[in-house]
PDB file of C-alpha atoms and ligand atoms in Angstrom:
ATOM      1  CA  UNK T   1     -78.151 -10.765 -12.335  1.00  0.00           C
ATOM      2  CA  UNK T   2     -75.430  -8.516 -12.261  1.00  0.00           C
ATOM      3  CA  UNK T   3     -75.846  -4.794 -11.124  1.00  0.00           C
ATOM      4  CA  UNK T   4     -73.831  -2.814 -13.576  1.00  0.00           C
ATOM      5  CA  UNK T   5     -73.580   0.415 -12.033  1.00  0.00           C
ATOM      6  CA  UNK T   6     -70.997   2.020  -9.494  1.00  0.00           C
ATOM      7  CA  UNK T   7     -72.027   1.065  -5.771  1.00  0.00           C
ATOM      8  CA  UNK T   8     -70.135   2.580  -2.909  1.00  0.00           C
ATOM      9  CA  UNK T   9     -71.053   1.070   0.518  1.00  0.00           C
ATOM     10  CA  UNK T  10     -70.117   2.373   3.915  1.00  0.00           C
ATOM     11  CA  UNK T  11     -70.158   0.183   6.959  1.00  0.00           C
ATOM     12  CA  UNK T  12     -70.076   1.194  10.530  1.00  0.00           C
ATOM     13  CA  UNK T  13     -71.436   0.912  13.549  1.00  0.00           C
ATOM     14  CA  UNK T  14     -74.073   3.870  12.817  1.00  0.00           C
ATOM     15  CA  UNK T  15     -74.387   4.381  16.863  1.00  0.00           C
ATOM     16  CA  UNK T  16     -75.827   6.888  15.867  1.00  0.00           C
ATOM     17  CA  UNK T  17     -74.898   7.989  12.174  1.00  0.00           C
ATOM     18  CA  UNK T  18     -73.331  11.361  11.819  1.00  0.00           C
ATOM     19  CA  UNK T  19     -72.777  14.591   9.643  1.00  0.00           C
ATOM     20  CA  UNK T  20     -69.024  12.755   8.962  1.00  0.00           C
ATOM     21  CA  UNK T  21     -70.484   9.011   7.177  1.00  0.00           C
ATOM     22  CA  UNK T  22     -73.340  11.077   5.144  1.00  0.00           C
ATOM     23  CA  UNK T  23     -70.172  13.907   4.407  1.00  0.00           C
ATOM     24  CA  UNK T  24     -68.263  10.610   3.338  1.00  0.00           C
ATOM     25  CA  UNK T  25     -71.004   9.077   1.262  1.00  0.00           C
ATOM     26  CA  UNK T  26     -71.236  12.664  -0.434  1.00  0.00           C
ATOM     27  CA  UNK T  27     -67.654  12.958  -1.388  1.00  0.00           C
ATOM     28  CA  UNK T  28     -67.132   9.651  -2.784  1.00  0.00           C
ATOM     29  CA  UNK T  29     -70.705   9.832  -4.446  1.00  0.00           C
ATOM     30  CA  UNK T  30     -69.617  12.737  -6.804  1.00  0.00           C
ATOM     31  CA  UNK T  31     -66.068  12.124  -7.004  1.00  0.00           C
ATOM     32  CA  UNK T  32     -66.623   8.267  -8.431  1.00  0.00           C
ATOM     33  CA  UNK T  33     -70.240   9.095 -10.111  1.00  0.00           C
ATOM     34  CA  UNK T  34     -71.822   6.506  -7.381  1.00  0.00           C
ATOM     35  CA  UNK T  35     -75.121   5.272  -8.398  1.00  0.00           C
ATOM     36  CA  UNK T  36     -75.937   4.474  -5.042  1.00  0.00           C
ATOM     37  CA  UNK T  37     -74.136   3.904  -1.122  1.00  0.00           C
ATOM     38  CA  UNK T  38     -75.275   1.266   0.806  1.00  0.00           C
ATOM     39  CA  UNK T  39     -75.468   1.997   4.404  1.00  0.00           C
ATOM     40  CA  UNK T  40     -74.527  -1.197   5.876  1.00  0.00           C
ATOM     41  CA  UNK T  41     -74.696  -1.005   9.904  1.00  0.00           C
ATOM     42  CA  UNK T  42     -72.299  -3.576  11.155  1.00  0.00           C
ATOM     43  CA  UNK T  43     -73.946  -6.412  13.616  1.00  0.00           C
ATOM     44  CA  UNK T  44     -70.732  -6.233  15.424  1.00  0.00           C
ATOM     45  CA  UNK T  45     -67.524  -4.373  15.770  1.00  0.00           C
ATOM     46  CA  UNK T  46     -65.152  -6.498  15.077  1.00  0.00           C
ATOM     47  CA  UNK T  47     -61.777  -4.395  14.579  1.00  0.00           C
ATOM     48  CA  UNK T  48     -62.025  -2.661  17.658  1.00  0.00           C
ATOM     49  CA  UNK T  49     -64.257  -2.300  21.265  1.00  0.00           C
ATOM     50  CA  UNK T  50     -67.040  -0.264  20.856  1.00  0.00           C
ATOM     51  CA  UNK T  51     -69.607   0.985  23.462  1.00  0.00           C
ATOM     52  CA  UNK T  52     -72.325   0.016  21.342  1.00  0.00           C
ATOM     53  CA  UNK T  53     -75.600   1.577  23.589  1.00  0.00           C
ATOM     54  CA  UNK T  54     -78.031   1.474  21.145  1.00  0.00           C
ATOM     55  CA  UNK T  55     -79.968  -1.375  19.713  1.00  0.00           C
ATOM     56  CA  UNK T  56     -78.865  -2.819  15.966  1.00  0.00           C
ATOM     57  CA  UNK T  57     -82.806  -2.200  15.615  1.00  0.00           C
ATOM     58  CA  UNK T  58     -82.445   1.265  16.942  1.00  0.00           C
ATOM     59  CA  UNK T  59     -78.806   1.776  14.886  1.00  0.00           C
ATOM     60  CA  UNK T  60     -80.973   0.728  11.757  1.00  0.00           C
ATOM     61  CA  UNK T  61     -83.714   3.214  12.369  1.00  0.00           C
ATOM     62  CA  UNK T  62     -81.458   6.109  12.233  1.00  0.00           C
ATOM     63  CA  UNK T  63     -79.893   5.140   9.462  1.00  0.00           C
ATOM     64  CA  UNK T  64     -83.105   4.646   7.409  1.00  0.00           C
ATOM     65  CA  UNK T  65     -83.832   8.109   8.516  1.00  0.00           C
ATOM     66  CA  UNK T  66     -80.843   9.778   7.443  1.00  0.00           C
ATOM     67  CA  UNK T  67     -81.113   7.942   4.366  1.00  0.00           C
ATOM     68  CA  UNK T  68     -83.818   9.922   3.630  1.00  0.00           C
ATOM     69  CA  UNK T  69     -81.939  12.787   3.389  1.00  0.00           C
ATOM     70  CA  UNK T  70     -80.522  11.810   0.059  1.00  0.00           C
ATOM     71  CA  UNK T  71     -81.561  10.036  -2.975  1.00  0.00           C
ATOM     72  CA  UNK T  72     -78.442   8.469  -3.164  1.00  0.00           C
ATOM     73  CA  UNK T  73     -78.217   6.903  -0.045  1.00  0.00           C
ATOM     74  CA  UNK T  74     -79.593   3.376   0.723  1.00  0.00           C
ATOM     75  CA  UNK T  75     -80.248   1.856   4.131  1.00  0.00           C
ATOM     76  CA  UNK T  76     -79.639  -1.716   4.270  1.00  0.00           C
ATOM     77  CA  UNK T  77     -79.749  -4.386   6.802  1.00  0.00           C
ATOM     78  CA  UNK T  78     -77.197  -7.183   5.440  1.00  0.00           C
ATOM     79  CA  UNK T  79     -75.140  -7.167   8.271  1.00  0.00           C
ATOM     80  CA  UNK T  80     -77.979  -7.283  10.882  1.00  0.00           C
ATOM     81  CA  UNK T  81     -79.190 -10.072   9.298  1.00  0.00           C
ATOM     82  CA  UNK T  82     -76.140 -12.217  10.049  1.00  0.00           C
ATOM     83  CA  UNK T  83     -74.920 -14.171  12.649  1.00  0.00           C
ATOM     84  CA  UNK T  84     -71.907 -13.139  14.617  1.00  0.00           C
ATOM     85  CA  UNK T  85     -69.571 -10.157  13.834  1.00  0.00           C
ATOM     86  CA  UNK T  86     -69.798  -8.317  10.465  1.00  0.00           C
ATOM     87  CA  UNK T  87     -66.473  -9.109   8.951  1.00  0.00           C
ATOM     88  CA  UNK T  88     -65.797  -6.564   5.761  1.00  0.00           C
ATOM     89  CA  UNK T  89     -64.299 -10.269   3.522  1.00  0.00           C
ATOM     90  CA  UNK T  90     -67.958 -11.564   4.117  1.00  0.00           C
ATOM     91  CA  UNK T  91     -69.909  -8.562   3.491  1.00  0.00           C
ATOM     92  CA  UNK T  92     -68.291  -8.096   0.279  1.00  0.00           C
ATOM     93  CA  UNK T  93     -68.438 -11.628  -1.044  1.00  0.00           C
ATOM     94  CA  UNK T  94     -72.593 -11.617  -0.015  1.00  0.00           C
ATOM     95  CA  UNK T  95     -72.768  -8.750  -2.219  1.00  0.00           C
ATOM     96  CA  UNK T  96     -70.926 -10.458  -5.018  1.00  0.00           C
ATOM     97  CA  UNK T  97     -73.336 -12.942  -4.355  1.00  0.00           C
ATOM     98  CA  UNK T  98     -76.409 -10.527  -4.532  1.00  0.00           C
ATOM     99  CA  UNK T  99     -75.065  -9.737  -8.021  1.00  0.00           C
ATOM    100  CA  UNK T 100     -73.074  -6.540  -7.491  1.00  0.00           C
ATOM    101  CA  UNK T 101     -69.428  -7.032  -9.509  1.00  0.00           C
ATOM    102  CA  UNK T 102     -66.296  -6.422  -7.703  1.00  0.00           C
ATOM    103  CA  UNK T 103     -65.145  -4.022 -10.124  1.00  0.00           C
ATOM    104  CA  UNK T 104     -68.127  -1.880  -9.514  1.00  0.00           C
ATOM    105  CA  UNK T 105     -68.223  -2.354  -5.950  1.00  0.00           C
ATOM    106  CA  UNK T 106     -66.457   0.423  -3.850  1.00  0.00           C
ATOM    107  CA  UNK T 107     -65.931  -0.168   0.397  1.00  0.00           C
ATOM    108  CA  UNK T 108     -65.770   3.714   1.702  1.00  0.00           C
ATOM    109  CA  UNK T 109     -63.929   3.971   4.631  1.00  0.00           C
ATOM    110  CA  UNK T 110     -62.428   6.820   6.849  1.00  0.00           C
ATOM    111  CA  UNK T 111     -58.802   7.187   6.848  1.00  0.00           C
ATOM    112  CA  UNK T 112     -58.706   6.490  10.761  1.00  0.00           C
ATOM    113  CA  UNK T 113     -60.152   2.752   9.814  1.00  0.00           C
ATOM    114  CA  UNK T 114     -58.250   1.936   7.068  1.00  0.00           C
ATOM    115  CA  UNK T 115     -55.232   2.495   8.438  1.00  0.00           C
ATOM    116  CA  UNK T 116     -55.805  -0.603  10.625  1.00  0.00           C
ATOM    117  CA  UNK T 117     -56.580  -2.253   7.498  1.00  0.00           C
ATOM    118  CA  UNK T 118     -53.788  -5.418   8.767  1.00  0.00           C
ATOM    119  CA  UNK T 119     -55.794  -6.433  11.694  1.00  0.00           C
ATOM    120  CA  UNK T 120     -58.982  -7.050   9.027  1.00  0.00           C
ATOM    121  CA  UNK T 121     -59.914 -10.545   8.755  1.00  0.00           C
ATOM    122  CA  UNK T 122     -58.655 -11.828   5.540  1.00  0.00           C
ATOM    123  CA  UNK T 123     -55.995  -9.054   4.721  1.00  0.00           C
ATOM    124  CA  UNK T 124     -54.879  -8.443   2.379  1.00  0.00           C
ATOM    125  CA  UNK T 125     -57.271 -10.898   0.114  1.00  0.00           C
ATOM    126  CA  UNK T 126     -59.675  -8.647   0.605  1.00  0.00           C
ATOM    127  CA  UNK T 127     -58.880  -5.633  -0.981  1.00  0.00           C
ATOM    128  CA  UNK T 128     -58.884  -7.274  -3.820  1.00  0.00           C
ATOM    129  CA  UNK T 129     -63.035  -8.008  -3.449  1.00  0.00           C
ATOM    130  CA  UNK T 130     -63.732  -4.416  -4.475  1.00  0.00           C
ATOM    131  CA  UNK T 131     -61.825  -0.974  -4.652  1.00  0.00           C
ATOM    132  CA  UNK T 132     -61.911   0.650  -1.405  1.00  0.00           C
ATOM    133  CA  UNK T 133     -62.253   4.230  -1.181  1.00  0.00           C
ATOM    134  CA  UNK T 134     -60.513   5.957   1.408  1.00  0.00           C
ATOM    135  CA  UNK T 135     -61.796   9.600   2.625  1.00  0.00           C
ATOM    136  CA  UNK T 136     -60.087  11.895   5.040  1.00  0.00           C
ATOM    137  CA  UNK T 137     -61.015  12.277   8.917  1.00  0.00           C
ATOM    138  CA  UNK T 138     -59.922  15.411  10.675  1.00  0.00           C
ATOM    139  CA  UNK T 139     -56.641  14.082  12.349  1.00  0.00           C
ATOM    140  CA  UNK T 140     -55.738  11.425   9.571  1.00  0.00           C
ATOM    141  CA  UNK T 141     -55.519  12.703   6.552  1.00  0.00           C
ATOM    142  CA  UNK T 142     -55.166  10.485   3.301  1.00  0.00           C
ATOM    143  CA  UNK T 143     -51.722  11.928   2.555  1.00  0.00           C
ATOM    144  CA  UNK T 144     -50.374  10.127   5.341  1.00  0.00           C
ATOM    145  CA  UNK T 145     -51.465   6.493   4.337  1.00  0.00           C
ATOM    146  CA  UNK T 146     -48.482   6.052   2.233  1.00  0.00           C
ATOM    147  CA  UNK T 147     -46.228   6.374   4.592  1.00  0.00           C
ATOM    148  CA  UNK T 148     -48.258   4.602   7.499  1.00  0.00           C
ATOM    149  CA  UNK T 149     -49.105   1.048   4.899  1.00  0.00           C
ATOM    150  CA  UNK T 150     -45.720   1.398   2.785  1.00  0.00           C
ATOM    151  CA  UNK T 151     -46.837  -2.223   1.451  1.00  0.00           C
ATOM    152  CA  UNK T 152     -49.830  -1.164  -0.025  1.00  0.00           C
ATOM    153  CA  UNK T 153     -48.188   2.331  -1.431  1.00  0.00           C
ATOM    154  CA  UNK T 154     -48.241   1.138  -5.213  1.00  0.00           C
ATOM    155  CA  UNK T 155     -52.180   0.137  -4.937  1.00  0.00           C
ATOM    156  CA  UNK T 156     -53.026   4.029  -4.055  1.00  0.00           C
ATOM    157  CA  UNK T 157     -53.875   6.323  -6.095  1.00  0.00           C
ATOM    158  CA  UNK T 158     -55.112   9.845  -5.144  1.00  0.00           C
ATOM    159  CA  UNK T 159     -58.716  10.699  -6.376  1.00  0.00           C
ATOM    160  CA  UNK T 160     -58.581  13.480  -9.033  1.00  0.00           C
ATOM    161  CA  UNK T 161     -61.213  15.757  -9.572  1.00  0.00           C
ATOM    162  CA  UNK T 162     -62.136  14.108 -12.709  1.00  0.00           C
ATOM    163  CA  UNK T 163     -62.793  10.727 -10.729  1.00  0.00           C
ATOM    164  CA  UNK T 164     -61.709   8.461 -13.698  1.00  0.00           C
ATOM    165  CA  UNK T 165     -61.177   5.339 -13.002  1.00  0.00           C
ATOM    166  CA  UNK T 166     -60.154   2.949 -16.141  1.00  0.00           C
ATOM    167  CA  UNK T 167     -62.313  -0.114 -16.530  1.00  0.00           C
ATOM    168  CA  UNK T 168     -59.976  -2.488 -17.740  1.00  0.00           C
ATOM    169  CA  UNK T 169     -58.015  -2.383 -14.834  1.00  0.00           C
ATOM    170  CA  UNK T 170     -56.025  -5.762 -13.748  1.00  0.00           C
ATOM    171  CA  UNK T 171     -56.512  -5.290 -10.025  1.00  0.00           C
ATOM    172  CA  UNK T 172     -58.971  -3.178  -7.124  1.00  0.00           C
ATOM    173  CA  UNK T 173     -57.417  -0.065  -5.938  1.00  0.00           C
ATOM    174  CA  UNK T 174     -56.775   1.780  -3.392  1.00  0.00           C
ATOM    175  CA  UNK T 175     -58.140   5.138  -3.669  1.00  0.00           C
ATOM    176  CA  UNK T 176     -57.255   8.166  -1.765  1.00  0.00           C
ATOM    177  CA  UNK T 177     -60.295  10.786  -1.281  1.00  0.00           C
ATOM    178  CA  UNK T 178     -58.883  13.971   0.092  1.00  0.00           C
ATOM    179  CA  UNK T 179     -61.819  15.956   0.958  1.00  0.00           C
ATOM    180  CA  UNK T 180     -62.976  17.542   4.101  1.00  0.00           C
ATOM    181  CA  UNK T 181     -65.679  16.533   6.315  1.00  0.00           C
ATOM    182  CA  UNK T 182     -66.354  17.625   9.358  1.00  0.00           C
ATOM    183  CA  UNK T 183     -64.976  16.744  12.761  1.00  0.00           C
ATOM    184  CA  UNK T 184     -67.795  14.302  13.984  1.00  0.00           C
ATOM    185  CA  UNK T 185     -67.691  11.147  15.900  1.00  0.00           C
ATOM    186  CA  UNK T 186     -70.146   8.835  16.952  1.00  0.00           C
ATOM    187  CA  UNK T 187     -68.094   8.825  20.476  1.00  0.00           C
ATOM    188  CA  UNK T 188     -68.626  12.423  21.415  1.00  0.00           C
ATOM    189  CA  UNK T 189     -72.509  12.201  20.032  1.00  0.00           C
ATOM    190  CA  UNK T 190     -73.232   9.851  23.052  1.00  0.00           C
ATOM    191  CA  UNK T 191     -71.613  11.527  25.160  1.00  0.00           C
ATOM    192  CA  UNK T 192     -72.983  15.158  24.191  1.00  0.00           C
ATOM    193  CA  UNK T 193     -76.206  13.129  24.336  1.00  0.00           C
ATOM    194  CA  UNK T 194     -76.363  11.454  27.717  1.00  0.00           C
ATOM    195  CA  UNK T 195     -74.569  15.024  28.875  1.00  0.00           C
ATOM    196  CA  UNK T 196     -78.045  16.840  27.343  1.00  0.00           C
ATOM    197  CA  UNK T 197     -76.209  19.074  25.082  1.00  0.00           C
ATOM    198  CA  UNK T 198     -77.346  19.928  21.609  1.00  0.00           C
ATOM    199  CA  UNK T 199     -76.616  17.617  18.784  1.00  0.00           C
ATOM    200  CA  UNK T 200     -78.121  20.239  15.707  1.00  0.00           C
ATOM    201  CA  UNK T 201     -75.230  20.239  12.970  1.00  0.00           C
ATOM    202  CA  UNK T 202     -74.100  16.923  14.421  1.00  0.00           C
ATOM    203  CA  UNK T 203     -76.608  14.366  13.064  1.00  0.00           C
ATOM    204  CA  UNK T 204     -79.987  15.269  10.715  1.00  0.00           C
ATOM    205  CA  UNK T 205     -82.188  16.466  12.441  1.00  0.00           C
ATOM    206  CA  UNK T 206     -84.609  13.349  11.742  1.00  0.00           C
ATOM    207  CA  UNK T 207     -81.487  11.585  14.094  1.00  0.00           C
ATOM    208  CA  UNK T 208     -81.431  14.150  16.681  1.00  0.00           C
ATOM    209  CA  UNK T 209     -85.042  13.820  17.154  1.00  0.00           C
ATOM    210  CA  UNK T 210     -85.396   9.911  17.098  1.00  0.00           C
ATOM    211  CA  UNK T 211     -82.104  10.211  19.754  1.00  0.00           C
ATOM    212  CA  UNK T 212     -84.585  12.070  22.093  1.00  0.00           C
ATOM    213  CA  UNK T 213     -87.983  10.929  21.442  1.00  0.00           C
ATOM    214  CA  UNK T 214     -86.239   7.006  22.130  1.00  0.00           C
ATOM    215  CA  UNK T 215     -84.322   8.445  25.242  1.00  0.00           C
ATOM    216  CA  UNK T 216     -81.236   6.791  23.396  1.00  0.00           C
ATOM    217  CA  UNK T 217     -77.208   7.222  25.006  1.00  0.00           C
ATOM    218  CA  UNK T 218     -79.023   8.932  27.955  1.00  0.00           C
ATOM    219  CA  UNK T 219     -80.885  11.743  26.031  1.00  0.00           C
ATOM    220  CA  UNK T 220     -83.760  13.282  28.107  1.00  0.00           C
ATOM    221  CA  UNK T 221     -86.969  12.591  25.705  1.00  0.00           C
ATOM    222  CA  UNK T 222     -87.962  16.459  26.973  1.00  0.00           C
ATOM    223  CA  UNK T 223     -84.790  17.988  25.810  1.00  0.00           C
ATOM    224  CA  UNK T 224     -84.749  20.394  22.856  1.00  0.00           C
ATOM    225  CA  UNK T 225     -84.136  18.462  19.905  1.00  0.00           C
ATOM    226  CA  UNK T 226     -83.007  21.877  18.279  1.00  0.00           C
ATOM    227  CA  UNK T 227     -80.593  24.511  19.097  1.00  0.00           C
ATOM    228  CA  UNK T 228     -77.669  26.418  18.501  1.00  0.00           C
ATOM    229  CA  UNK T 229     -75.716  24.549  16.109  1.00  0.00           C
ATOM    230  CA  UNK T 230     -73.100  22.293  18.187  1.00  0.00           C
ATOM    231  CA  UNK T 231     -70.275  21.997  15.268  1.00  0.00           C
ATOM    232  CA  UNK T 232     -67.477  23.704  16.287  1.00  0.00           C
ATOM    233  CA  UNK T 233     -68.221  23.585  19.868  1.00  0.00           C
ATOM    234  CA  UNK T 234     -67.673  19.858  20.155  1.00  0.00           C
ATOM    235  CA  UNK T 235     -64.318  20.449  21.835  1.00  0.00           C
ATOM    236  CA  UNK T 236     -64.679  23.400  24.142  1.00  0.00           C
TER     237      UNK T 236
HETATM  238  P1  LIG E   1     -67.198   5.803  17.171  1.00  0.00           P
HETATM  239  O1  LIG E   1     -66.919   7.193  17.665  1.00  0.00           O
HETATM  240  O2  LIG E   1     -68.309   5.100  17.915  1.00  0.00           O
HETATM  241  O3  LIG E   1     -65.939   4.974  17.057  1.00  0.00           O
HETATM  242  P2  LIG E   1     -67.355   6.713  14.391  1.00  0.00           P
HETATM  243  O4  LIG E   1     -67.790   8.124  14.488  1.00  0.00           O
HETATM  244  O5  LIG E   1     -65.899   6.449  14.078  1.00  0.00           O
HETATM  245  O6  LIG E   1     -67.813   5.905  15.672  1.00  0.00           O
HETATM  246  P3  LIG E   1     -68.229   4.529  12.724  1.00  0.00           P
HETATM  247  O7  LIG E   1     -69.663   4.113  12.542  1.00  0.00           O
HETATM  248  O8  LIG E   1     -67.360   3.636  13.487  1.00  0.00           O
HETATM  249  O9  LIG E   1     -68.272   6.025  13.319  1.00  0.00           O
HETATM  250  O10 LIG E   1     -67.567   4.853  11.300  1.00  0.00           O
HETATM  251  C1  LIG E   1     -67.910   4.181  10.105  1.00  0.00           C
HETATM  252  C2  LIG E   1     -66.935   4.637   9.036  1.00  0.00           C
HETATM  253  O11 LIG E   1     -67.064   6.045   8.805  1.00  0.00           O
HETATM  254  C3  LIG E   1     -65.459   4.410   9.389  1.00  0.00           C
HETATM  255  O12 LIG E   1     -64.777   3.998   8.207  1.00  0.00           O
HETATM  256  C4  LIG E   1     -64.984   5.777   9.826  1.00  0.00           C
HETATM  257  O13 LIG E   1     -63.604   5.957   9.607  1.00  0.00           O
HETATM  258  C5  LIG E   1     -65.809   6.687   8.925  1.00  0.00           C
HETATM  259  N1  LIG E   1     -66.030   8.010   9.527  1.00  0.00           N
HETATM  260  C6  LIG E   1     -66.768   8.287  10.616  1.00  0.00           C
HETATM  261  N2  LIG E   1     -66.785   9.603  10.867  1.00  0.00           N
HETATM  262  C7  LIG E   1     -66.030  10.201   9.911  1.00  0.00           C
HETATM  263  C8  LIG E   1     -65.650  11.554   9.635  1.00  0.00           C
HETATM  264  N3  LIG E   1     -66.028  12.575  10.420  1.00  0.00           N
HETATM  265  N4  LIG E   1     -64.856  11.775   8.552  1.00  0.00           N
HETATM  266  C9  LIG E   1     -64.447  10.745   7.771  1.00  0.00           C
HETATM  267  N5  LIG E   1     -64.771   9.445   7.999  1.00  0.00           N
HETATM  268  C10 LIG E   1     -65.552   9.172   9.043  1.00  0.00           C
END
């Protein structure tokens, strides 16, 4: 079976999701005409140390939940399932596997990741599994990549409003979303968690309660799972 639609799929460690991967999932929904995201929580981080506090069960939870908040978005476990770190190579190749076509197939990524994109097992082989889509972060923005991977300069291409992207193409690209989302990390959730601070306009508010009702990162199960929005008071 092959699934002949557009698929974006965003991987992370989810712990927890965030405002900033459904903001990315958005974006790259309506600028590419995305049938669906998969939201693939990784079983492992395996480009860089993580303080990974909540369970993959718990990680998987959340995401289901925010999942809901779209009809785009789909939850799925393909990484939990797996042995052993999550490598992006294997991910992409299972999917093949499942039936989704590499030139349908687009790996969303923040620019912060994929600008370590040379310590990824199997670079640069496996950019050319899928396209990868590459969306701003507040402090790395897309313009910069050029400069930062000159190899892989030729292989970008900056999304246009439009979104077109020619079907007959030879090779997987490299595509450059530049579109805001907000300044949200995973990090500073914990830590605004376990701290007892608010986390409304963080994560959905399914997230924020979940976070509290499961006492995860430290959250007090009794603390308001509402409040004053916390977006723009994340670095006071
Ligand atoms: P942590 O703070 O624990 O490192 P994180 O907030 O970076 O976590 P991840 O789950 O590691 O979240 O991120 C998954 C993907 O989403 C990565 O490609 C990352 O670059 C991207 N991403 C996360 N937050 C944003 C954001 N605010 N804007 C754009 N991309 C983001």
């Amino acid at each position: 079976m092959t699934i002949a639609s557009r698929t974006g799929v965003l991987g992370g460690t989810f712990d927890p999701i965030h405002l900033g991967h459904l903001a990315v999932a958005h974006a790259a929904t309506h600028a590419l005409a995305l049938a669906r995201v998969l939201l693939l929580p990784s079983r492992l981080p395996p480009h860089r140390p993580v303080d990974a506090s909540a369970s993959p069960d718990d990680r998987f939870a959340m995401v289901t939940l925010a999942a809901k908040t779209d009809e785009h978005l789909v939850p799925s476990d393909l990484e939990l399932r797996r042995t052993g770190p999550s490598y992006t190579a294997d991910t992409l190749r299972a999917l093949h596997a499942a039936g989704y076509d590499r030139w349908q197939l687009f790996f969303l990524t923040g620019a912060d990741a994929f600008a370590e994109i040379a310590m990824w097992r199997e670079y640069p082989a496996v950019l050319d599994l899928a396209h990868f889509v590459v969306c701003a972060r507040p402090g790395t923005p897309v313009t910069t990549l050029r400069g930062r991977l000159p190899g892989l300069a030729a292989r970008m291409c900056l999304l246009g409003a439009a979104g077109e992207v020619a079907d007959d193409e030879t090779r997987t690209r490299v595509f450059l979303l530049d579109s805001p989302t907000p300044d949200v990390s995973s990090t500073e959730i914990r830590a605004r968690a376990r701290a007892g601070r608010p986390l409304a306009g963080l994560v959905p508010p399914e997230v924020d309660s979940y976070i509290r009702r499961h006492g995860l990162y430290g959250a007090h199960p009794d603390a308001a799972a509402s409040g004053s929005p916390a977006a723009g008071t994340l670095h006071e």
